[in-house]
């Protein structure tokens, strides 16, 4: 869990901004809730390398340098993430890429105190994705500094097949924009941008089995708190990303967020689902016209269930216990994870009226095994 500069600030990053974001995360409840990494995305680099080949921070944006920023973030009890690219150039031509400089760049990041490296895939023509990311993974290992590798090649080369052994997380799609389903028309094409988050959600359905503890599908950073996402949509994205066992990376300006957005990002019961120790990714278990039921099995044998309304009017949605392998006579306790309330025990089904573009999220826990049927 963490925060990344891209969705809120794009290339407009600088040390004062990042320091004040770290101050907010350390004091507004986010750190206590588990948000750990403060990640500076594209926009931090100087346009060329130093004469010895080292990457340099843009001195206008980061006059005190990256080591100093890392020290500051560490002094807040947080971890520091930094961006690079596997190709010739960062995305948006924001600086030199790491192609052919993996060892030096990993050493530089390690010397600065970086804990998390996001490696993008722009200007990568002619590269083999697996080989390129493996080179960086090995370079990181050689530094001796624990540094999480976040592979960001947008799912173009099925990273779920090869990234689990070399990285902690891998992007599964192109970028998540702050919209419901924008990009519908281009989304099947490689590099089809932008993408509303519901399209990204649907692309995760076949991928659940590739995730597990220490190896995560990454459906991209959250757009919660960024316009034009509504509060209902924000709550829905948070719930579904938790069911997906996704890295929860806030992407808003956390220094100025509303109380409602803060309450979404800090919902401890939903975060507990995301961070469940069994590390099983959930998936779609039932669907109909404009509605879904998503479910994720949890370590204590309970299930996180999300009733998801994709329509613009309220609709009743029913979860059927057999969709997750429980019987239709299974009694289960119901905990509403947004209302923070226990509901009456349900048997076999749970039904709720779900607001437009929103969710009801529950934790369902079997009360006991059903009575054996008596045979006379
Ligand atoms: C790509 C990545 C994004 C972000 C930008 C930066 O689009 O997928 O997450 O890092 O580049 O330019």
mmCIF file of C-alpha atoms and ligand atoms in Angstrom:
data_model
loop_
_atom_site.group_PDB
_atom_site.id
_atom_site.type_symbol
_atom_site.label_atom_id
_atom_site.label_comp_id
_atom_site.label_asym_id
_atom_site.label_seq_id
_atom_site.Cartn_x
_atom_site.Cartn_y
_atom_site.Cartn_z
ATOM 1 C CA UNK A 1 0.000 0.000 0.000
ATOM 2 C CA UNK A 2 1.162 3.482 -0.708
ATOM 3 C CA UNK A 3 0.798 6.640 -2.734
ATOM 4 C CA UNK A 4 2.097 7.567 -6.206
ATOM 5 C CA UNK A 5 2.469 11.041 -7.666
ATOM 6 C CA UNK A 6 1.275 10.319 -11.216
ATOM 7 C CA UNK A 7 -2.523 10.489 -11.048
ATOM 8 C CA UNK A 8 -2.575 13.756 -9.112
ATOM 9 C CA UNK A 9 0.480 15.636 -10.354
ATOM 10 C CA UNK A 10 1.587 14.048 -13.644
ATOM 11 C CA UNK A 11 5.072 15.409 -14.470
ATOM 12 C CA UNK A 12 4.704 18.322 -12.068
ATOM 13 C CA UNK A 13 6.614 16.786 -9.162
ATOM 14 C CA UNK A 14 9.124 18.529 -6.907
ATOM 15 C CA UNK A 15 10.657 17.948 -3.503
ATOM 16 C CA UNK A 16 8.429 20.365 -1.587
ATOM 17 C CA UNK A 17 5.312 18.705 -2.911
ATOM 18 C CA UNK A 18 6.540 15.207 -2.158
ATOM 19 C CA UNK A 19 7.704 16.160 1.322
ATOM 20 C CA UNK A 20 4.366 17.720 2.155
ATOM 21 C CA UNK A 21 2.540 14.653 0.808
ATOM 22 C CA UNK A 22 4.724 12.476 3.065
ATOM 23 C CA UNK A 23 3.886 14.770 6.008
ATOM 24 C CA UNK A 24 0.178 14.278 5.302
ATOM 25 C CA UNK A 25 0.409 10.505 4.924
ATOM 26 C CA UNK A 26 2.322 10.260 8.190
ATOM 27 C CA UNK A 27 -0.239 12.319 10.101
ATOM 28 C CA UNK A 28 -3.682 11.923 8.467
ATOM 29 C CA UNK A 29 -4.228 8.281 9.396
ATOM 30 C CA UNK A 30 -2.971 6.794 6.114
ATOM 31 C CA UNK A 31 0.313 5.545 7.526
ATOM 32 C CA UNK A 32 -1.497 4.013 10.487
ATOM 33 C CA UNK A 33 -3.914 2.324 8.062
ATOM 34 C CA UNK A 34 -1.015 0.695 6.175
ATOM 35 C CA UNK A 35 -0.057 3.124 3.373
ATOM 36 C CA UNK A 36 3.714 2.769 3.362
ATOM 37 C CA UNK A 37 5.333 3.667 0.051
ATOM 38 C CA UNK A 38 5.621 7.242 -1.232
ATOM 39 C CA UNK A 39 6.405 6.810 -4.918
ATOM 40 C CA UNK A 40 7.710 9.564 -7.191
ATOM 41 C CA UNK A 41 6.613 8.699 -10.726
ATOM 42 C CA UNK A 42 7.871 10.171 -14.026
ATOM 43 C CA UNK A 43 9.062 13.779 -14.013
ATOM 44 C CA UNK A 44 11.891 13.664 -11.487
ATOM 45 C CA UNK A 45 14.861 13.094 -13.844
ATOM 46 C CA UNK A 46 17.236 15.534 -15.450
ATOM 47 C CA UNK A 47 17.146 15.256 -19.250
ATOM 48 C CA UNK A 48 20.559 13.579 -19.572
ATOM 49 C CA UNK A 49 22.864 11.384 -17.551
ATOM 50 C CA UNK A 50 25.976 12.673 -15.766
ATOM 51 C CA UNK A 51 29.364 12.200 -17.470
ATOM 52 C CA UNK A 52 29.848 8.970 -15.491
ATOM 53 C CA UNK A 53 26.476 7.702 -16.743
ATOM 54 C CA UNK A 54 24.527 8.199 -13.510
ATOM 55 C CA UNK A 55 20.931 9.306 -13.494
ATOM 56 C CA UNK A 56 20.448 12.767 -12.049
ATOM 57 C CA UNK A 57 17.412 14.416 -10.522
ATOM 58 C CA UNK A 58 16.208 17.632 -12.131
ATOM 59 C CA UNK A 59 17.996 20.220 -9.941
ATOM 60 C CA UNK A 60 15.205 22.749 -10.316
ATOM 61 C CA UNK A 61 12.593 20.340 -9.008
ATOM 62 C CA UNK A 62 14.724 18.427 -6.505
ATOM 63 C CA UNK A 63 17.549 20.796 -5.479
ATOM 64 C CA UNK A 64 18.412 18.763 -2.372
ATOM 65 C CA UNK A 65 18.578 15.543 -4.410
ATOM 66 C CA UNK A 66 16.915 12.161 -4.104
ATOM 67 C CA UNK A 67 18.997 10.890 -1.182
ATOM 68 C CA UNK A 68 17.815 13.815 0.881
ATOM 69 C CA UNK A 69 14.206 13.154 -0.136
ATOM 70 C CA UNK A 70 14.571 9.468 0.719
ATOM 71 C CA UNK A 71 15.987 10.393 4.133
ATOM 72 C CA UNK A 72 13.059 12.700 4.738
ATOM 73 C CA UNK A 73 10.492 10.066 3.773
ATOM 74 C CA UNK A 74 12.256 7.489 5.946
ATOM 75 C CA UNK A 75 12.295 9.942 8.863
ATOM 76 C CA UNK A 76 8.484 9.896 8.648
ATOM 77 C CA UNK A 77 8.466 6.114 9.006
ATOM 78 C CA UNK A 78 7.558 5.674 5.336
ATOM 79 C CA UNK A 79 9.275 4.000 2.392
ATOM 80 C CA UNK A 80 10.502 5.646 -0.797
ATOM 81 C CA UNK A 81 9.605 4.618 -4.346
ATOM 82 C CA UNK A 82 11.084 5.940 -7.575
ATOM 83 C CA UNK A 83 10.293 5.586 -11.266
ATOM 84 C CA UNK A 84 12.366 4.545 -14.234
ATOM 85 C CA UNK A 85 11.730 2.933 -17.588
ATOM 86 C CA UNK A 86 13.070 -0.232 -19.221
ATOM 87 C CA UNK A 87 13.488 1.457 -22.615
ATOM 88 C CA UNK A 88 15.499 4.355 -24.043
ATOM 89 C CA UNK A 89 13.321 7.076 -22.531
ATOM 90 C CA UNK A 90 10.834 7.438 -19.710
ATOM 91 C CA UNK A 91 7.213 7.832 -20.729
ATOM 92 C CA UNK A 92 6.346 11.372 -21.786
ATOM 93 C CA UNK A 93 10.071 11.665 -22.679
ATOM 94 C CA UNK A 94 10.578 12.590 -19.043
ATOM 95 C CA UNK A 95 14.217 11.498 -18.865
ATOM 96 C CA UNK A 96 16.683 8.804 -19.868
ATOM 97 C CA UNK A 97 15.449 5.232 -19.614
ATOM 98 C CA UNK A 98 17.396 2.426 -17.954
ATOM 99 C CA UNK A 99 17.999 0.304 -21.065
ATOM 100 C CA UNK A 100 21.614 -0.885 -20.912
ATOM 101 C CA UNK A 101 22.134 0.899 -17.570
ATOM 102 C CA UNK A 102 20.334 -1.529 -15.298
ATOM 103 C CA UNK A 103 23.285 -2.197 -12.972
ATOM 104 C CA UNK A 104 24.235 1.431 -12.569
ATOM 105 C CA UNK A 105 20.664 2.605 -12.098
ATOM 106 C CA UNK A 106 19.896 -0.082 -9.534
ATOM 107 C CA UNK A 107 23.079 0.893 -7.671
ATOM 108 C CA UNK A 108 22.164 4.560 -7.836
ATOM 109 C CA UNK A 109 18.663 3.883 -6.536
ATOM 110 C CA UNK A 110 20.112 1.706 -3.750
ATOM 111 C CA UNK A 111 22.634 4.394 -2.790
ATOM 112 C CA UNK A 112 19.835 6.956 -2.584
ATOM 113 C CA UNK A 113 17.815 4.682 -0.276
ATOM 114 C CA UNK A 114 15.065 3.700 -2.697
ATOM 115 C CA UNK A 115 12.787 0.902 -1.431
ATOM 116 C CA UNK A 116 10.525 0.472 -4.461
ATOM 117 C CA UNK A 117 11.321 0.759 -8.163
ATOM 118 C CA UNK A 118 8.566 1.211 -10.717
ATOM 119 C CA UNK A 119 9.881 0.313 -14.153
ATOM 120 C CA UNK A 120 7.815 1.465 -17.135
ATOM 121 C CA UNK A 121 7.838 0.310 -20.761
ATOM 122 C CA UNK A 122 8.000 3.374 -23.012
ATOM 123 C CA UNK A 123 10.537 3.603 -25.882
ATOM 124 C CA UNK A 124 11.095 -0.148 -25.579
ATOM 125 C CA UNK A 125 11.029 -1.021 -29.291
ATOM 126 C CA UNK A 126 13.144 -4.090 -29.994
ATOM 127 C CA UNK A 127 13.344 -5.172 -26.346
ATOM 128 C CA UNK A 128 12.098 -8.489 -25.047
ATOM 129 C CA UNK A 129 10.032 -7.638 -21.979
ATOM 130 C CA UNK A 130 10.969 -10.669 -19.943
ATOM 131 C CA UNK A 131 14.706 -10.226 -20.608
ATOM 132 C CA UNK A 132 14.609 -6.494 -19.877
ATOM 133 C CA UNK A 133 12.786 -6.818 -16.557
ATOM 134 C CA UNK A 134 14.888 -9.785 -15.523
ATOM 135 C CA UNK A 135 18.040 -7.703 -16.074
ATOM 136 C CA UNK A 136 16.710 -5.058 -13.703
ATOM 137 C CA UNK A 137 15.554 -7.623 -11.164
ATOM 138 C CA UNK A 138 19.030 -9.179 -11.105
ATOM 139 C CA UNK A 139 20.663 -5.757 -10.895
ATOM 140 C CA UNK A 140 18.499 -4.948 -7.870
ATOM 141 C CA UNK A 141 19.429 -8.240 -6.197
ATOM 142 C CA UNK A 142 23.114 -7.492 -6.756
ATOM 143 C CA UNK A 143 22.852 -4.202 -4.884
ATOM 144 C CA UNK A 144 22.018 -6.112 -1.712
ATOM 145 C CA UNK A 145 19.322 -3.559 -0.868
ATOM 146 C CA UNK A 146 15.781 -4.904 -0.573
ATOM 147 C CA UNK A 147 13.932 -3.030 -3.294
ATOM 148 C CA UNK A 148 10.497 -4.014 -4.514
ATOM 149 C CA UNK A 149 10.258 -4.202 -8.324
ATOM 150 C CA UNK A 150 6.993 -3.008 -9.835
ATOM 151 C CA UNK A 151 6.760 -4.085 -13.482
ATOM 152 C CA UNK A 152 4.782 -1.641 -15.604
ATOM 153 C CA UNK A 153 4.536 -3.042 -19.139
ATOM 154 C CA UNK A 154 0.744 -2.698 -19.240
ATOM 155 C CA UNK A 155 0.034 -6.413 -19.631
ATOM 156 C CA UNK A 156 1.212 -6.392 -23.243
ATOM 157 C CA UNK A 157 3.450 -9.456 -22.788
ATOM 158 C CA UNK A 158 1.380 -11.430 -20.264
ATOM 159 C CA UNK A 159 3.666 -10.571 -17.327
ATOM 160 C CA UNK A 160 1.592 -12.809 -15.044
ATOM 161 C CA UNK A 161 3.392 -15.713 -16.758
ATOM 162 C CA UNK A 162 6.949 -14.550 -16.003
ATOM 163 C CA UNK A 163 6.935 -11.634 -13.553
ATOM 164 C CA UNK A 164 6.045 -13.611 -10.380
ATOM 165 C CA UNK A 165 9.596 -14.946 -10.131
ATOM 166 C CA UNK A 166 11.321 -11.583 -10.655
ATOM 167 C CA UNK A 167 8.985 -8.895 -9.299
ATOM 168 C CA UNK A 168 6.459 -8.277 -6.552
ATOM 169 C CA UNK A 169 3.756 -6.760 -8.746
ATOM 170 C CA UNK A 170 3.009 -6.263 -12.409
ATOM 171 C CA UNK A 171 0.574 -4.025 -14.213
ATOM 172 C CA UNK A 172 -2.046 -6.004 -16.108
ATOM 173 C CA UNK A 173 -3.395 -3.235 -18.373
ATOM 174 C CA UNK A 174 -2.883 0.297 -19.648
ATOM 175 C CA UNK A 175 -3.443 3.258 -17.381
ATOM 176 C CA UNK A 176 -6.494 3.679 -15.214
ATOM 177 C CA UNK A 177 -7.995 7.093 -15.872
ATOM 178 C CA UNK A 178 -10.351 8.800 -13.426
ATOM 179 C CA UNK A 179 -13.461 7.706 -15.243
ATOM 180 C CA UNK A 180 -16.020 4.951 -15.159
ATOM 181 C CA UNK A 181 -15.710 3.371 -18.626
ATOM 182 C CA UNK A 182 -13.994 5.887 -20.871
ATOM 183 C CA UNK A 183 -11.876 4.303 -23.600
ATOM 184 C CA UNK A 184 -14.467 1.592 -24.309
ATOM 185 C CA UNK A 185 -13.733 1.790 -28.010
ATOM 186 C CA UNK A 186 -9.971 1.449 -27.892
ATOM 187 C CA UNK A 187 -9.518 -0.780 -24.926
ATOM 188 C CA UNK A 188 -8.874 -4.046 -26.714
ATOM 189 C CA UNK A 189 -5.990 -2.531 -28.655
ATOM 190 C CA UNK A 190 -2.518 -2.577 -27.171
ATOM 191 C CA UNK A 191 -1.772 0.819 -25.696
ATOM 192 C CA UNK A 192 -5.438 1.777 -25.865
ATOM 193 C CA UNK A 193 -5.658 4.772 -23.554
ATOM 194 C CA UNK A 194 -7.349 6.002 -21.535
ATOM 195 C CA UNK A 195 -9.245 3.316 -19.699
ATOM 196 C CA UNK A 196 -12.060 3.722 -17.257
ATOM 197 C CA UNK A 197 -11.604 1.553 -14.208
ATOM 198 C CA UNK A 198 -14.561 -0.740 -14.916
ATOM 199 C CA UNK A 199 -12.825 -1.872 -18.134
ATOM 200 C CA UNK A 200 -9.686 -2.587 -16.166
ATOM 201 C CA UNK A 201 -11.761 -4.492 -13.623
ATOM 202 C CA UNK A 202 -13.213 -6.762 -16.292
ATOM 203 C CA UNK A 203 -9.742 -7.474 -17.700
ATOM 204 C CA UNK A 204 -8.761 -8.986 -14.321
ATOM 205 C CA UNK A 205 -11.299 -11.814 -14.430
ATOM 206 C CA UNK A 206 -9.032 -14.479 -15.994
ATOM 207 C CA UNK A 207 -5.943 -13.416 -14.009
ATOM 208 C CA UNK A 208 -6.878 -14.208 -10.421
ATOM 209 C CA UNK A 209 -5.000 -17.491 -10.286
ATOM 210 C CA UNK A 210 -1.627 -15.865 -10.985
ATOM 211 C CA UNK A 211 -1.620 -13.810 -7.770
ATOM 212 C CA UNK A 212 -0.549 -14.941 -4.322
ATOM 213 C CA UNK A 213 1.478 -13.743 -1.353
ATOM 214 C CA UNK A 214 4.387 -11.646 -2.638
ATOM 215 C CA UNK A 215 3.222 -11.728 -6.288
ATOM 216 C CA UNK A 216 0.393 -9.455 -7.216
ATOM 217 C CA UNK A 217 -1.581 -8.498 -10.302
ATOM 218 C CA UNK A 218 -1.632 -4.688 -10.399
ATOM 219 C CA UNK A 219 -4.778 -3.200 -11.970
ATOM 220 C CA UNK A 220 -3.123 0.241 -11.562
ATOM 221 C CA UNK A 221 -3.301 3.008 -9.031
ATOM 222 C CA UNK A 222 -6.509 4.272 -7.499
ATOM 223 C CA UNK A 223 -8.265 7.306 -8.962
ATOM 224 C CA UNK A 224 -10.257 7.861 -5.769
ATOM 225 C CA UNK A 225 -10.427 11.585 -5.030
ATOM 226 C CA UNK A 226 -9.710 12.598 -8.635
ATOM 227 C CA UNK A 227 -12.351 14.248 -10.831
ATOM 228 C CA UNK A 228 -14.714 13.187 -12.337
ATOM 229 C CA UNK A 229 -14.942 10.038 -10.156
ATOM 230 C CA UNK A 230 -18.064 10.257 -7.974
ATOM 231 C CA UNK A 231 -18.049 9.196 -4.342
ATOM 232 C CA UNK A 232 -20.108 6.118 -5.197
ATOM 233 C CA UNK A 233 -17.633 5.136 -7.913
ATOM 234 C CA UNK A 234 -14.721 5.740 -5.554
ATOM 235 C CA UNK A 235 -16.242 3.479 -2.945
ATOM 236 C CA UNK A 236 -16.849 0.856 -5.629
ATOM 237 C CA UNK A 237 -13.290 1.027 -6.942
ATOM 238 C CA UNK A 238 -11.862 0.667 -3.443
ATOM 239 C CA UNK A 239 -14.063 -2.351 -2.680
ATOM 240 C CA UNK A 240 -13.287 -4.115 -5.931
ATOM 241 C CA UNK A 241 -9.553 -3.413 -5.788
ATOM 242 C CA UNK A 242 -9.631 -5.010 -2.314
ATOM 243 C CA UNK A 243 -11.367 -8.089 -3.707
ATOM 244 C CA UNK A 244 -8.676 -8.185 -6.417
ATOM 245 C CA UNK A 245 -5.945 -8.214 -3.742
ATOM 246 C CA UNK A 246 -4.567 -5.227 -5.646
ATOM 247 C CA UNK A 247 -1.770 -3.014 -4.416
ATOM 248 C CA UNK A 248 -3.716 -0.080 -2.895
ATOM 249 C CA UNK A 249 -1.851 2.925 -4.231
ATOM 250 C CA UNK A 250 -3.635 6.206 -3.627
ATOM 251 C CA UNK A 251 -3.349 8.624 -6.540
ATOM 252 C CA UNK A 252 -4.976 11.797 -5.228
ATOM 253 C CA UNK A 253 -3.617 14.907 -3.569
ATOM 254 C CA UNK A 254 -3.903 13.586 -0.031
ATOM 255 C CA UNK A 255 -3.051 17.018 1.391
ATOM 256 C CA UNK A 256 -6.423 18.423 0.433
ATOM 257 C CA UNK A 257 -8.838 15.480 0.246
ATOM 258 C CA UNK A 258 -12.390 15.728 1.577
ATOM 259 C CA UNK A 259 -13.525 13.841 4.664
ATOM 260 C CA UNK A 260 -15.586 11.514 2.466
ATOM 261 C CA UNK A 261 -12.590 10.540 0.341
ATOM 262 C CA UNK A 262 -10.462 10.081 3.427
ATOM 263 C CA UNK A 263 -13.114 7.772 4.894
ATOM 264 C CA UNK A 264 -12.989 5.650 1.759
ATOM 265 C CA UNK A 265 -9.189 5.362 1.677
ATOM 266 C CA UNK A 266 -9.078 4.651 5.408
ATOM 267 C CA UNK A 267 -11.851 2.054 5.611
ATOM 268 C CA UNK A 268 -10.032 -0.460 7.782
ATOM 269 C CA UNK A 269 -12.489 -3.290 7.197
ATOM 270 C CA UNK A 270 -12.034 -3.046 3.424
ATOM 271 C CA UNK A 271 -8.265 -2.662 3.793
ATOM 272 C CA UNK A 272 -8.260 -5.841 5.885
ATOM 273 C CA UNK A 273 -9.845 -7.657 2.942
ATOM 274 C CA UNK A 274 -7.202 -6.273 0.576
ATOM 275 C CA UNK A 275 -4.393 -7.260 2.909
ATOM 276 C CA UNK A 276 -5.808 -10.650 3.869
ATOM 277 C CA UNK A 277 -2.901 -12.971 4.705
ATOM 278 C CA UNK A 278 -4.094 -15.860 2.530
ATOM 279 C CA UNK A 279 -3.398 -13.624 -0.486
ATOM 280 C CA UNK A 280 -6.024 -15.255 -2.705
ATOM 281 C CA UNK A 281 -7.305 -12.929 -5.417
ATOM 282 C CA UNK A 282 -11.074 -12.791 -5.752
ATOM 283 C CA UNK A 283 -13.074 -12.846 -8.952
ATOM 284 C CA UNK A 284 -16.459 -12.465 -10.584
ATOM 285 C CA UNK A 285 -18.863 -15.166 -9.386
ATOM 286 C CA UNK A 286 -22.268 -13.997 -10.690
ATOM 287 C CA UNK A 287 -23.417 -11.495 -13.251
ATOM 288 C CA UNK A 288 -26.531 -10.221 -14.950
ATOM 289 C CA UNK A 289 -27.722 -7.191 -16.837
ATOM 290 C CA UNK A 290 -25.780 -4.334 -15.251
ATOM 291 C CA UNK A 291 -24.889 -6.158 -12.070
ATOM 292 C CA UNK A 292 -22.048 -8.309 -10.723
ATOM 293 C CA UNK A 293 -21.230 -10.276 -7.625
ATOM 294 C CA UNK A 294 -17.516 -10.510 -6.873
ATOM 295 C CA UNK A 295 -16.115 -12.729 -4.122
ATOM 296 C CA UNK A 296 -12.775 -13.276 -2.436
ATOM 297 C CA UNK A 297 -12.015 -16.156 -0.048
ATOM 298 C CA UNK A 298 -10.250 -15.013 3.127
ATOM 299 C CA UNK A 299 -7.837 -16.679 5.515
ATOM 300 C CA UNK A 300 -10.442 -17.216 8.273
ATOM 301 C CA UNK A 301 -12.714 -19.070 5.784
ATOM 302 C CA UNK A 302 -15.030 -16.104 5.488
ATOM 303 C CA UNK A 303 -15.635 -14.481 2.093
ATOM 304 C CA UNK A 304 -15.605 -10.864 1.017
ATOM 305 C CA UNK A 305 -18.612 -10.318 -1.231
ATOM 306 C CA UNK A 306 -19.239 -7.244 -3.367
ATOM 307 C CA UNK A 307 -22.641 -6.564 -4.910
ATOM 308 C CA UNK A 308 -21.764 -4.174 -7.750
ATOM 309 C CA UNK A 309 -24.364 -2.066 -9.553
ATOM 310 C CA UNK A 310 -23.103 -0.933 -12.967
ATOM 311 C CA UNK A 311 -26.316 0.918 -13.847
ATOM 312 C CA UNK A 312 -27.316 4.513 -13.219
ATOM 313 C CA UNK A 313 -30.423 3.589 -11.243
ATOM 314 C CA UNK A 314 -30.619 1.645 -7.954
ATOM 315 C CA UNK A 315 -31.171 -2.094 -8.304
ATOM 316 C CA UNK A 316 -31.557 -5.105 -6.030
ATOM 317 C CA UNK A 317 -28.674 -7.582 -6.310
ATOM 318 C CA UNK A 318 -28.567 -11.040 -4.765
ATOM 319 C CA UNK A 319 -25.537 -13.084 -3.749
ATOM 320 C CA UNK A 320 -26.221 -16.819 -3.907
ATOM 321 C CA UNK A 321 -24.049 -18.936 -1.619
ATOM 322 C CA UNK A 322 -23.690 -21.780 -4.195
ATOM 323 C CA UNK A 323 -21.776 -19.334 -6.439
ATOM 324 C CA UNK A 324 -18.849 -19.717 -4.034
ATOM 325 C CA UNK A 325 -19.361 -23.382 -3.302
ATOM 326 C CA UNK A 326 -21.528 -23.041 -0.196
ATOM 327 C CA UNK A 327 -24.935 -24.720 -0.183
ATOM 328 C CA UNK A 328 -28.213 -22.880 -0.525
ATOM 329 C CA UNK A 329 -28.976 -23.780 3.095
ATOM 330 C CA UNK A 330 -25.729 -22.408 4.507
ATOM 331 C CA UNK A 331 -26.368 -19.890 7.271
ATOM 332 C CA UNK A 332 -23.828 -17.087 7.409
ATOM 333 C CA UNK A 333 -23.186 -13.994 9.455
ATOM 334 C CA UNK A 334 -23.141 -10.764 7.518
ATOM 335 C CA UNK A 335 -20.863 -7.846 8.316
ATOM 336 C CA UNK A 336 -21.455 -4.718 6.223
ATOM 337 C CA UNK A 337 -17.967 -3.309 5.558
ATOM 338 C CA UNK A 338 -19.134 0.189 4.597
ATOM 339 C CA UNK A 339 -21.820 0.619 7.252
ATOM 340 C CA UNK A 340 -19.563 -1.075 9.836
ATOM 341 C CA UNK A 341 -22.575 -2.994 11.099
ATOM 342 C CA UNK A 342 -23.629 -6.586 11.637
ATOM 343 C CA UNK A 343 -26.723 -7.649 9.699
ATOM 344 C CA UNK A 344 -29.083 -10.533 10.516
ATOM 345 C CA UNK A 345 -27.798 -14.010 9.733
ATOM 346 C CA UNK A 346 -28.636 -14.981 6.146
ATOM 347 C CA UNK A 347 -29.298 -18.443 4.788
ATOM 348 C CA UNK A 348 -28.129 -19.287 1.298
ATOM 349 C CA UNK A 349 -28.548 -15.800 -0.137
ATOM 350 C CA UNK A 350 -27.933 -12.175 0.700
ATOM 351 C CA UNK A 351 -29.829 -9.436 -1.094
ATOM 352 C CA UNK A 352 -29.403 -5.679 -1.053
ATOM 353 C CA UNK A 353 -30.570 -2.675 -3.031
ATOM 354 C CA UNK A 354 -27.408 -1.130 -4.428
ATOM 355 C CA UNK A 355 -27.114 2.564 -5.302
ATOM 356 C CA UNK A 356 -26.128 3.588 -8.873
ATOM 357 C CA UNK A 357 -22.474 2.883 -9.783
ATOM 358 C CA UNK A 358 -21.967 1.691 -6.239
ATOM 359 C CA UNK A 359 -21.527 -1.396 -4.117
ATOM 360 C CA UNK A 360 -22.632 -3.170 -1.004
ATOM 361 C CA UNK A 361 -19.652 -4.993 0.447
ATOM 362 C CA UNK A 362 -20.038 -7.639 3.111
ATOM 363 C CA UNK A 363 -17.941 -10.205 4.864
ATOM 364 C CA UNK A 364 -19.849 -13.479 5.001
ATOM 365 C CA UNK A 365 -18.865 -16.000 7.686
ATOM 366 C CA UNK A 366 -20.501 -19.419 7.957
ATOM 367 C CA UNK A 367 -22.137 -19.798 11.364
ATOM 368 C CA UNK A 368 -22.006 -23.574 11.357
ATOM 369 C CA UNK A 369 -22.221 -26.448 8.943
ATOM 370 C CA UNK A 370 -25.804 -27.045 7.827
ATOM 371 C CA UNK A 371 -27.758 -29.690 9.758
ATOM 372 C CA UNK A 372 -27.461 -33.127 8.169
ATOM 373 C CA UNK A 373 -30.693 -34.062 6.462
ATOM 374 C CA UNK A 374 -32.388 -36.702 8.627
ATOM 375 C CA UNK A 375 -33.302 -39.919 6.870
ATOM 376 C CA UNK A 376 -36.372 -41.728 8.153
HETATM 377 C C1 LIG B 1 2.900 5.216 -18.171
HETATM 378 C C2 LIG B 1 2.575 4.403 -16.922
HETATM 379 C C3 LIG B 1 1.925 5.314 -15.892
HETATM 380 C C4 LIG B 1 2.858 6.476 -15.562
HETATM 381 C C5 LIG B 1 3.216 7.229 -16.832
HETATM 382 C C6 LIG B 1 4.317 8.250 -16.600
HETATM 383 O O1 LIG B 1 1.745 5.639 -18.816
HETATM 384 O O2 LIG B 1 1.745 3.328 -17.236
HETATM 385 O O3 LIG B 1 1.614 4.592 -14.726
HETATM 386 O O4 LIG B 1 4.002 5.987 -14.914
HETATM 387 O O5 LIG B 1 3.702 6.339 -17.831
HETATM 388 O O6 LIG B 1 4.628 8.956 -17.775
#
